[in-house]
Each structure stands twice: as structure tokens, then as C-alpha cells.
């Protein structure tokens, strides 16, 4: 029996399909979910989500940090951003990596810029994940 995988972002449903397995980037390390997985609510970090489809195909998606809930044969992933491998603009992701690295270097170490540093670091990490997922998809 397959799993129903649903990925939801603030913009709406980003992915919805029956899958054999999904491997998620947990905050404490990657973890896989199969059809008989116990109930689970887990925090996610930005990373590559591996989606194993019926027939042996594998898809990849870049997800931001968020949460995953497993209930029975359903996995619901709640994240701010989800980009499937074929939808990633690799040039834009690489440019974001360069721009955020430069912006971080220009920041002072003061507390007033710590929020901006956190935002830039998050954007840099997500861009790196997008480059990774693009590479895996086109691999």
C-alpha cells in the first residue's frame, strides 16, 4: 500500500502524490517513511527530500525548514518553500548563493544585524539545497 505524500507551503499545495517512500531532512538527520511508519511529528531542516515513486523512479525536491506529520499512510510536510528538481532555476540559485555570501561578509557583528544575518544565512542554505537537488535530479 503506497503512502500519500502532501507538501503544503503558504502558497498552497506544492506536491501531492502516492509514493512508496519519502526520505526527509529531519533536524536531527535524514529519516525515511514507509507505509507502516508509526505516528510522528518531526521538525525539518532545509534539505533535499527524496521521493521514491512506484516503479522505482526517484524524484527530488528542495524544502525549507518546517515540520512533517506521519499518520497512517499519509505524510504531510509543512514548509515555507518546496521546489521540485525540474522546477529549480539553477542560475538563480547560484546567484543567490554568491549574493548572500557577499551580503553576510558586509554585516557587522552587532546585535542589530543578527536578524538580517539569520535571514541571509537561511536564504544561502536554501539556495545551496536547490543547487544540490538540481544536481541530483539532472545527475
Coordinates of C-alpha atoms in Angstrom, one line a residue, residues 5 19 21-25 30-33 47-53 58-61 133 136:
X5 CA 2.6 12.5 0.3
X19 CA 4.7 7.3 -3.2
X21 CA 8.8 6.0 0.4
X22 CA 9.9 9.5 1.3
X23 CA 13.2 10.5 2.9
X24 CA 13.0 13.8 4.7
X25 CA 15.7 16.1 6.1
X30 CA 17.5 12.4 7.5
X31 CA 14.8 9.8 8.1
X32 CA 12.7 7.6 5.8
X33 CA 9.0 7.0 6.0
X47 CA 17.4 20.0 2.7
X48 CA 16.8 17.5 -0.1
X49 CA 13.6 15.5 0.0
X50 CA 13.9 12.1 -1.8
X51 CA 10.6 10.8 -3.2
X52 CA 10.6 7.2 -4.2
X53 CA 7.7 6.5 -6.6
X58 CA 13.0 8.7 -7.7
X59 CA 12.2 12.4 -7.7
X60 CA 13.9 15.1 -5.6
X61 CA 12.6 18.4 -4.1
X133 CA 18.7 19.0 -5.7
X136 CA 20.7 15.1 -8.1

